[in-house]
PDB file of C-alpha atoms in Angstrom:
ATOM      1  CA  LEU M   1      17.265  -7.462 -15.929  1.00 66.00           C
ATOM      2  CA  LEU M   2      16.557 -10.905 -14.510  1.00 83.00           C
ATOM      3  CA  THR M   3      13.381 -11.102 -12.447  1.00 89.00           C
ATOM      4  CA  SER M   4      11.593 -14.044 -10.901  1.00 92.00           C
ATOM      5  CA  ASP M   5       8.039 -13.907  -9.557  1.00 92.00           C
ATOM      6  CA  ALA M   6       6.272 -16.258  -7.184  1.00 93.00           C
ATOM      7  CA  GLY M   7       2.839 -15.990  -5.687  1.00 93.00           C
ATOM      8  CA  ALA M   8      -0.243 -17.765  -4.485  1.00 96.00           C
ATOM      9  CA  ALA M   9      -3.816 -16.558  -4.004  1.00 96.00           C
ATOM     10  CA  ILE M  10      -7.148 -17.852  -2.782  1.00 97.00           C
ATOM     11  CA  GLY M  11     -10.637 -16.400  -2.699  1.00 97.00           C
ATOM     12  CA  ILE M  12     -13.942 -17.663  -1.398  1.00 97.00           C
ATOM     13  CA  GLY M  13     -17.407 -16.204  -1.077  1.00 96.00           C
ATOM     14  CA  GLY M  14     -21.075 -17.047  -0.800  1.00 96.00           C
ATOM     15  CA  PRO M  15     -24.208 -16.700   1.276  1.00 95.00           C
ATOM     16  CA  VAL M  16     -24.144 -16.875   5.072  1.00 94.00           C
ATOM     17  CA  LEU M  17     -27.911 -16.413   5.439  1.00 93.00           C
ATOM     18  CA  ARG M  18     -29.973 -17.017   2.329  1.00 91.00           C
ATOM     19  CA  ASP M  19     -31.076 -13.746   0.698  1.00 89.00           C
ATOM     20  CA  ARG M  20     -29.832 -11.799   3.762  1.00 94.00           C
ATOM     21  CA  MET M  21     -26.068 -11.978   4.224  1.00 96.00           C
ATOM     22  CA  PHE M  22     -23.191 -12.616   1.804  1.00 97.00           C
ATOM     23  CA  PHE M  23     -19.452 -12.619   2.278  1.00 97.00           C
ATOM     24  CA  TYR M  24     -16.277 -12.644   0.218  1.00 98.00           C
ATOM     25  CA  GLY M  25     -12.708 -13.131   1.387  1.00 98.00           C
ATOM     26  CA  SER M  26      -9.375 -13.402  -0.373  1.00 98.00           C
ATOM     27  CA  ALA M  27      -5.696 -13.682   0.442  1.00 97.00           C
ATOM     28  CA  ARG M  28      -2.546 -13.656  -1.624  1.00 96.00           C
ATOM     29  CA  TYR M  29       1.211 -13.724  -1.212  1.00 96.00           C
ATOM     30  CA  PHE M  30       3.722 -12.382  -3.701  1.00 95.00           C
ATOM     31  CA  ARG M  31       7.501 -12.364  -3.992  1.00 95.00           C
ATOM     32  CA  ARG M  32       9.479 -10.676  -6.775  1.00 95.00           C
ATOM     33  CA  THR M  33      13.260 -10.956  -6.960  1.00 95.00           C
ATOM     34  CA  LYS M  34      15.578  -8.928  -9.204  1.00 93.00           C
ATOM     35  CA  TRP M  35      18.813 -10.870  -9.331  1.00 91.00           C
ATOM     36  CA  ASP M  36      22.208 -11.117 -11.054  1.00 92.00           C
ATOM     37  CA  ARG M  37      22.546  -7.339 -11.362  1.00 92.00           C
ATOM     38  CA  ARG M  38      25.615  -5.165 -11.722  1.00 93.00           C
ATOM     39  CA  ASN M  39      26.121  -1.433 -11.633  1.00 93.00           C
ATOM     40  CA  LYS M  40      27.924   0.533 -14.349  1.00 93.00           C
ATOM     41  CA  ALA M  41      31.284   0.038 -12.593  1.00 91.00           C
ATOM     42  CA  GLY M  42      30.807  -3.748 -12.799  1.00 92.00           C
ATOM     43  CA  THR M  43      30.184  -4.244  -9.075  1.00 92.00           C
ATOM     44  CA  PRO M  44      27.592  -6.936  -8.251  1.00 95.00           C
ATOM     45  CA  LEU M  45      24.408  -5.563  -6.674  1.00 95.00           C
ATOM     46  CA  PRO M  46      22.488  -7.513  -4.021  1.00 95.00           C
ATOM     47  CA  ASP M  47      19.155  -9.025  -5.011  1.00 95.00           C
ATOM     48  CA  GLU M  48      16.156  -6.742  -4.608  1.00 95.00           C
ATOM     49  CA  ILE M  49      13.367  -8.767  -3.005  1.00 96.00           C
ATOM     50  CA  ARG M  50       9.802  -7.451  -2.772  1.00 95.00           C
ATOM     51  CA  ALA M  51       7.434  -9.588  -0.758  1.00 95.00           C
ATOM     52  CA  GLY M  52       4.227  -9.413   1.192  1.00 94.00           C
ATOM     53  CA  PRO M  53       0.744 -10.749   1.738  1.00 95.00           C
ATOM     54  CA  GLU M  54      -2.626  -9.139   1.063  1.00 96.00           C
ATOM     55  CA  PHE M  55      -5.888  -9.883   2.857  1.00 97.00           C
ATOM     56  CA  TYR M  56      -9.378  -8.719   1.893  1.00 98.00           C
ATOM     57  CA  GLY M  57     -12.837  -9.372   3.304  1.00 98.00           C
ATOM     58  CA  LYS M  58     -16.287  -8.001   2.558  1.00 98.00           C
ATOM     59  CA  THR M  59     -19.809  -8.689   3.763  1.00 97.00           C
ATOM     60  CA  ASN M  60     -23.226  -7.450   2.580  1.00 96.00           C
ATOM     61  CA  VAL M  61     -26.216  -7.649   4.880  1.00 96.00           C
ATOM     62  CA  THR M  62     -29.845  -6.958   3.982  1.00 95.00           C
ATOM     63  CA  LEU M  63     -31.355  -5.950   7.326  1.00 91.00           C
ATOM     64  CA  SER M  64     -34.771  -5.428   5.750  1.00 92.00           C
ATOM     65  CA  PRO M  65     -35.998  -4.673   2.227  1.00 90.00           C
ATOM     66  CA  ASN M  66     -35.233  -0.978   2.868  1.00 93.00           C
ATOM     67  CA  HIS M  67     -31.960  -1.233   4.832  1.00 95.00           C
ATOM     68  CA  HIS M  68     -28.599  -2.528   3.576  1.00 96.00           C
ATOM     69  CA  LEU M  69     -25.243  -2.714   5.322  1.00 97.00           C
ATOM     70  CA  THR M  70     -21.857  -3.296   3.687  1.00 97.00           C
ATOM     71  CA  ALA M  71     -18.479  -3.629   5.442  1.00 98.00           C
ATOM     72  CA  SER M  72     -15.021  -4.350   4.025  1.00 98.00           C
ATOM     73  CA  TYR M  73     -11.399  -4.531   5.162  1.00 98.00           C
ATOM     74  CA  ARG M  74      -8.119  -4.737   3.234  1.00 97.00           C
ATOM     75  CA  HIS M  75      -4.636  -5.175   4.721  1.00 97.00           C
ATOM     76  CA  ARG M  76      -1.576  -5.073   2.488  1.00 95.00           C
ATOM     77  CA  PRO M  77       1.825  -4.985   4.214  1.00 94.00           C
ATOM     78  CA  GLY M  78       4.995  -5.099   2.131  1.00 93.00           C
ATOM     79  CA  HIS M  79       8.760  -5.311   2.520  1.00 95.00           C
ATOM     80  CA  VAL M  80      11.572  -4.578   0.059  1.00 95.00           C
ATOM     81  CA  GLU M  81      15.162  -5.622   0.690  1.00 95.00           C
ATOM     82  CA  ASN M  82      17.924  -3.655  -1.066  1.00 94.00           C
ATOM     83  CA  ALA M  83      15.553  -1.157  -2.646  1.00 93.00           C
ATOM     84  CA  ALA M  84      16.474   1.900  -4.721  1.00 86.00           C
ATOM     85  CA  LEU M  85      19.488   0.355  -6.490  1.00 91.00           C
ATOM     86  CA  THR M  86      19.966   0.922 -10.207  1.00 92.00           C
ATOM     87  CA  SER M  87      23.104   0.724 -12.335  1.00 93.00           C
ATOM     88  CA  ASP M  88      24.041   4.222 -11.064  1.00 95.00           C
ATOM     89  CA  PHE M  89      24.469   3.145  -7.419  1.00 94.00           C
ATOM     90  CA  ALA M  90      26.940   1.260  -5.249  1.00 93.00           C
ATOM     91  CA  PRO M  91      25.457  -1.518  -3.043  1.00 93.00           C
ATOM     92  CA  GLY M  92      25.844   0.500   0.173  1.00 91.00           C
ATOM     93  CA  VAL M  93      23.310   3.108  -0.959  1.00 93.00           C
ATOM     94  CA  ALA M  94      20.389   0.655  -0.757  1.00 94.00           C
ATOM     95  CA  VAL M  95      17.525   0.952   1.707  1.00 94.00           C
ATOM     96  CA  GLN M  96      15.206  -1.543   3.389  1.00 95.00           C
ATOM     97  CA  THR M  97      11.606  -0.532   2.818  1.00 94.00           C
ATOM     98  CA  ASP M  98       8.583  -1.441   4.906  1.00 94.00           C
ATOM     99  CA  ASN M  99       5.285  -0.201   3.604  1.00 93.00           C
ATOM    100  CA  GLY M 100       1.662  -1.132   3.640  1.00 94.00           C
ATOM    101  CA  SER M 101      -1.878   0.065   3.924  1.00 95.00           C
ATOM    102  CA  ARG M 102      -5.105  -0.794   5.710  1.00 96.00           C
ATOM    103  CA  VAL M 103      -8.532   0.281   4.517  1.00 97.00           C
ATOM    104  CA  ALA M 104     -11.769  -0.331   6.409  1.00 98.00           C
ATOM    105  CA  THR M 105     -15.205   0.813   5.271  1.00 98.00           C
ATOM    106  CA  ALA M 106     -18.747   0.486   6.547  1.00 98.00           C
ATOM    107  CA  GLU M 107     -21.787   1.731   4.645  1.00 97.00           C
ATOM    108  CA  TRP M 108     -25.447   1.802   5.599  1.00 97.00           C
ATOM    109  CA  THR M 109     -28.142   2.580   3.038  1.00 96.00           C
ATOM    110  CA  SER M 110     -31.775   3.216   3.863  1.00 96.00           C
ATOM    111  CA  PHE M 111     -34.428   3.543   1.180  1.00 93.00           C
ATOM    112  CA  VAL M 112     -36.713   5.918   3.073  1.00 91.00           C
ATOM    113  CA  THR M 113     -39.369   6.036   0.359  1.00 91.00           C
ATOM    114  CA  TRP M 114     -39.435   4.914  -3.240  1.00 87.00           C
ATOM    115  CA  ARG M 115     -38.130   8.406  -4.182  1.00 90.00           C
ATOM    116  CA  SER M 116     -35.603   9.045  -1.416  1.00 94.00           C
ATOM    117  CA  SER M 117     -32.636   7.339   0.216  1.00 95.00           C
ATOM    118  CA  LEU M 118     -30.096   8.003   2.941  1.00 96.00           C
ATOM    119  CA  ASP M 119     -26.534   6.700   2.681  1.00 97.00           C
ATOM    120  CA  VAL M 120     -23.957   6.932   5.511  1.00 97.00           C
ATOM    121  CA  LYS M 121     -20.384   5.784   4.913  1.00 97.00           C
ATOM    122  CA  TYR M 122     -17.367   5.480   7.200  1.00 98.00           C
ATOM    123  CA  LEU M 123     -13.829   5.128   5.830  1.00 97.00           C
ATOM    124  CA  HIS M 124     -10.622   4.556   7.779  1.00 97.00           C
ATOM    125  CA  TYR M 125      -7.298   4.516   5.912  1.00 97.00           C
ATOM    126  CA  THR M 126      -3.821   3.944   7.348  1.00 96.00           C
ATOM    127  CA  GLU M 127      -0.586   3.959   5.366  1.00 95.00           C
ATOM    128  CA  HIS M 128       2.869   3.016   6.619  1.00 93.00           C
ATOM    129  CA  ASN M 129       6.044   3.918   4.680  1.00 94.00           C
ATOM    130  CA  GLU M 130       9.522   3.569   6.117  1.00 94.00           C
ATOM    131  CA  ASP M 131      12.901   3.523   4.308  1.00 93.00           C
ATOM    132  CA  VAL M 132      15.962   2.640   6.392  1.00 93.00           C
ATOM    133  CA  PRO M 133      19.519   2.696   4.971  1.00 93.00           C
ATOM    134  CA  VAL M 134      21.239  -0.707   4.866  1.00 92.00           C
ATOM    135  CA  ARG M 135      24.431   1.024   6.000  1.00 90.00           C
ATOM    136  CA  ASP M 136      24.047   3.230   9.072  1.00 88.00           C
ATOM    137  CA  LEU M 137      26.536   6.116   9.136  1.00 87.00           C
ATOM    138  CA  GLY M 138      25.425   7.330  12.554  1.00 84.00           C
ATOM    139  CA  TYR M 139      24.611  10.903  13.447  1.00 84.00           C
ATOM    140  CA  LEU M 140      26.984  13.496  11.943  1.00 81.00           C
ATOM    141  CA  PRO M 141      29.948  11.243  11.122  1.00 84.00           C
ATOM    142  CA  PRO M 142      33.304  13.051  11.473  1.00 85.00           C
ATOM    143  CA  PHE M 143      34.872  14.558   8.365  1.00 86.00           C
ATOM    144  CA  ASP M 144      37.719  12.571   6.846  1.00 87.00           C
ATOM    145  CA  ALA M 145      38.729  13.457   3.279  1.00 85.00           C
ATOM    146  CA  SER M 146      40.297  10.033   2.789  1.00 87.00           C
ATOM    147  CA  ARG M 147      37.038   8.222   3.718  1.00 86.00           C
ATOM    148  CA  LEU M 148      34.268  10.127   1.934  1.00 85.00           C
ATOM    149  CA  ALA M 149      32.066   7.034   1.649  1.00 84.00           C
ATOM    150  CA  ASP M 150      31.870   6.903   5.471  1.00 86.00           C
ATOM    151  CA  MET M 151      30.352  10.397   5.623  1.00 86.00           C
ATOM    152  CA  GLY M 152      27.407  10.176   3.238  1.00 86.00           C
ATOM    153  CA  GLN M 153      26.295   9.756  -0.322  1.00 88.00           C
ATOM    154  CA  TYR M 154      28.255  11.321  -3.177  1.00 88.00           C
ATOM    155  CA  THR M 155      29.099  10.890  -6.865  1.00 92.00           C
ATOM    156  CA  ASP M 156      32.524   9.346  -7.462  1.00 91.00           C
ATOM    157  CA  PRO M 157      34.104  10.539 -10.752  1.00 91.00           C
ATOM    158  CA  THR M 158      36.770   7.808 -10.525  1.00 89.00           C
ATOM    159  CA  GLN M 159      34.025   5.142 -10.846  1.00 89.00           C
ATOM    160  CA  ALA M 160      32.101   6.444 -13.871  1.00 88.00           C
ATOM    161  CA  ASN M 161      30.160   8.914 -11.663  1.00 92.00           C
ATOM    162  CA  LEU M 162      28.800   6.076  -9.547  1.00 92.00           C
ATOM    163  CA  ILE M 163      26.749   7.180  -6.530  1.00 93.00           C
ATOM    164  CA  VAL M 164      28.571   5.687  -3.541  1.00 92.00           C
ATOM    165  CA  GLY M 165      28.678   5.906   0.245  1.00 89.00           C
ATOM    166  CA  ALA M 166      25.399   5.325   2.028  1.00 89.00           C
ATOM    167  CA  ASN M 167      21.898   6.694   2.024  1.00 86.00           C
ATOM    168  CA  GLN M 168      21.969   9.625   4.413  1.00 79.00           C
ATOM    169  CA  GLN M 169      18.621   9.388   6.109  1.00 84.00           C
ATOM    170  CA  THR M 170      15.771   7.282   7.335  1.00 88.00           C
ATOM    171  CA  ASN M 171      12.527   8.344   5.705  1.00 90.00           C
ATOM    172  CA  ILE M 172       9.289   7.731   7.601  1.00 92.00           C
ATOM    173  CA  GLN M 173       5.963   8.871   6.169  1.00 91.00           C
ATOM    174  CA  ASN M 174       3.057   7.328   8.045  1.00 93.00           C
ATOM    175  CA  TYR M 175      -0.432   8.747   8.005  1.00 92.00           C
ATOM    176  CA  ARG M 176      -4.030   7.913   8.677  1.00 95.00           C
ATOM    177  CA  ARG M 177      -7.375   9.329   7.694  1.00 96.00           C
ATOM    178  CA  SER M 178     -10.916   8.780   8.907  1.00 97.00           C
ATOM    179  CA  GLU M 179     -13.952  10.076   7.102  1.00 97.00           C
ATOM    180  CA  VAL M 180     -17.688   9.970   7.694  1.00 97.00           C
ATOM    181  CA  ARG M 181     -19.972  11.009   4.871  1.00 96.00           C
ATOM    182  CA  GLY M 182     -23.734  11.126   4.584  1.00 97.00           C
ATOM    183  CA  THR M 183     -25.791  11.571   1.432  1.00 96.00           C
ATOM    184  CA  TYR M 184     -29.511  12.129   1.180  1.00 95.00           C
ATOM    185  CA  THR M 185     -31.061  11.657  -2.253  1.00 95.00           C
ATOM    186  CA  GLN M 186     -34.521  12.870  -3.212  1.00 93.00           C
ATOM    187  CA  LEU M 187     -36.069  12.457  -6.660  1.00 90.00           C
ATOM    188  CA  PHE M 188     -38.475  15.177  -7.784  1.00 86.00           C
ATOM    189  CA  GLU M 189     -40.974  14.896 -10.569  1.00 81.00           C
ATOM    190  CA  ALA M 190     -40.224  17.625 -13.123  1.00 78.00           C
ATOM    191  CA  GLY M 191     -43.110  16.931 -15.385  1.00 72.00           C
ATOM    192  CA  ARG M 192     -45.041  14.224 -17.086  1.00 71.00           C
ATOM    193  CA  THR M 193     -43.126  11.302 -18.523  1.00 63.00           C
ATOM    194  CA  SER M 194     -44.370   8.686 -20.894  1.00 59.00           C
TER     195      SER M 194
END
């Protein structure tokens, strides 16, 4: 399997306010291509291309000696052309895939006393996944025994059991989640220590 990878990345960080506020940020881009492929019937397969950027940022702030704040954000979209093709599939069964995720967090920590602390954290997560067939058959294509490939996906015994036709559905699975969590920690003295 011939694969070529390309990518670039950069990251930078440092203090914004001395001993009070720090930041870090990074970005990258990647592209992976699987090329010069054939299925088991000898038919050329289109190149599978995975590409996308990624962005990340984080900051830490010391509000006072007893109060700390941290916030971060990551965004990672992605796209795949001609996905889901192996040597068992005809080119028309491929899908175009768009996926990605976003994660944002914020955390506040307060050291109430030297034996106790309060930590409050917020998390927001979003994920996007969508697979769309490269060949659209439409809704309920009419039955025609002489044109099976125009009606859906099936295994063709005349082509070494190659899976031919077209992917039958668009698959969308998007979701999001938000969470708030608080933790109070208290240390108790159980006995004498030396």
